[in-house]
Amino acid sequence: MMTGCKPERQEWVDMAKGIAIIAVVMGHIGFCWPHSRFLPLNVLLIWLWHVPVFFMIGGFFLDDKKLVHPVAFIKRKLKTLYLPLLYVYVPVLLLHNVFISTGVYDVGTNYSGHHVSWWGATDYVVQGIKSLLLVGQEPLLGAMWFVFVLFWAQTLLSVSSNLLRKTGRQWEQNAFDLVRFLVLLCLAVLSWSLTAMGYTKMLFSVTLVAAWLIYVGMLLMRRLRPQFDNGIVALICVVIAWHASCSVGGVNLVENRFHDVITLTVSALACLYVVCYVAKLIECRSKMLTAVLSSIGRDSFYIMGLHFAGFKICTVVLDQLGWDIPLAELVPPVGHCVGQFFCYVLFGAGFPLLLTAVLRRLKAAVGHRTVR
């Protein structure tokens, strides 16, 4: 047990999100990790847990008082998720042709199954409509699929909660939770089954799984209320995570590929406990690292959206220093070079933080002048 420290709830949650987003950034770098059958570092440190844990944290502070009122709930999500998404997405979209002309994109490069091309006026309109509908595929913002799915999954959770509450008006809370648990579990299993049969559509397939993971995170905090401060439990969770990484490997939610729903849920819960335990432990021991990780966690949305742009800047810098890394590659191929790997991690997380800090200062300055 950790004693002598009572961290604020929001601080350690931000730190946990900070740890998770760093893992996301690391996972998008083409680094050749040392690998052995019983110590798959890339799976343990990244691919087993980073996105599932993010979804579970997304359910931490949800409650039925808001969920069962979908109109009001969705309005809040439009303000907190949808509009910030467009603030990031639209400017990058408008620069599409500029990115091709400057070598940031290459028409011959395969970007996760897609190729870029020069756009005319009609293409900009079509792609703009796609971005408004949260189905855009701009390479530089490829990681924003997570935000698309998060929005739709929370919407699904709210609408389904409302419908189930109307269906079972006489249900006690326990019965309501169990029925909703069963419905969301069945939807997640349906999604996995369809993918196993060769049918996968991200906004459908992944949303069903994400809604389940979000609900598990919600139930965890509301029902069990773990303190994430038990070292023995953390060690047990480490063993579970290690066993899962060795036996079933990583998780690729963007393609809805994982071993099965139960293994996904158990391994994600184990990793969630470890991440939150580490966050609380750091909070008790290091004010500086706490400040850094919580800052990263609070702006994880922008790091998710802009870390590929940070990679591009890092590539330009490294090429100026004598390396020859192709600018058009979305995932920088650093091979076994540990130094390059950490440079990309630094730029991938640092550039979005710097940009958002500058924009906030500009906004504050403009607002101050307007008031005067």
Coordinates of C-alpha atoms in Angstrom, one line a residue, residues 15 33 76 119 171 173 180 209 229 284 294 304 360:
M15 CA -1.3 11.4 -15.6
W33 CA 11.9 -3.2 -30.7
R76 CA -22.1 18.6 -24.5
W119 CA -7.6 17.8 -55.0
W171 CA -36.0 -1.8 -13.0
Q173 CA -30.4 0.2 -10.7
R180 CA -27.1 -2.8 -20.1
V209 CA -16.2 -2.5 -28.9
D229 CA -2.8 2.0 -4.6
C284 CA 3.6 10.9 -4.4
S294 CA -0.6 15.7 -16.1
M304 CA -3.5 12.5 -30.6
R360 CA -4.0 29.8 -25.9

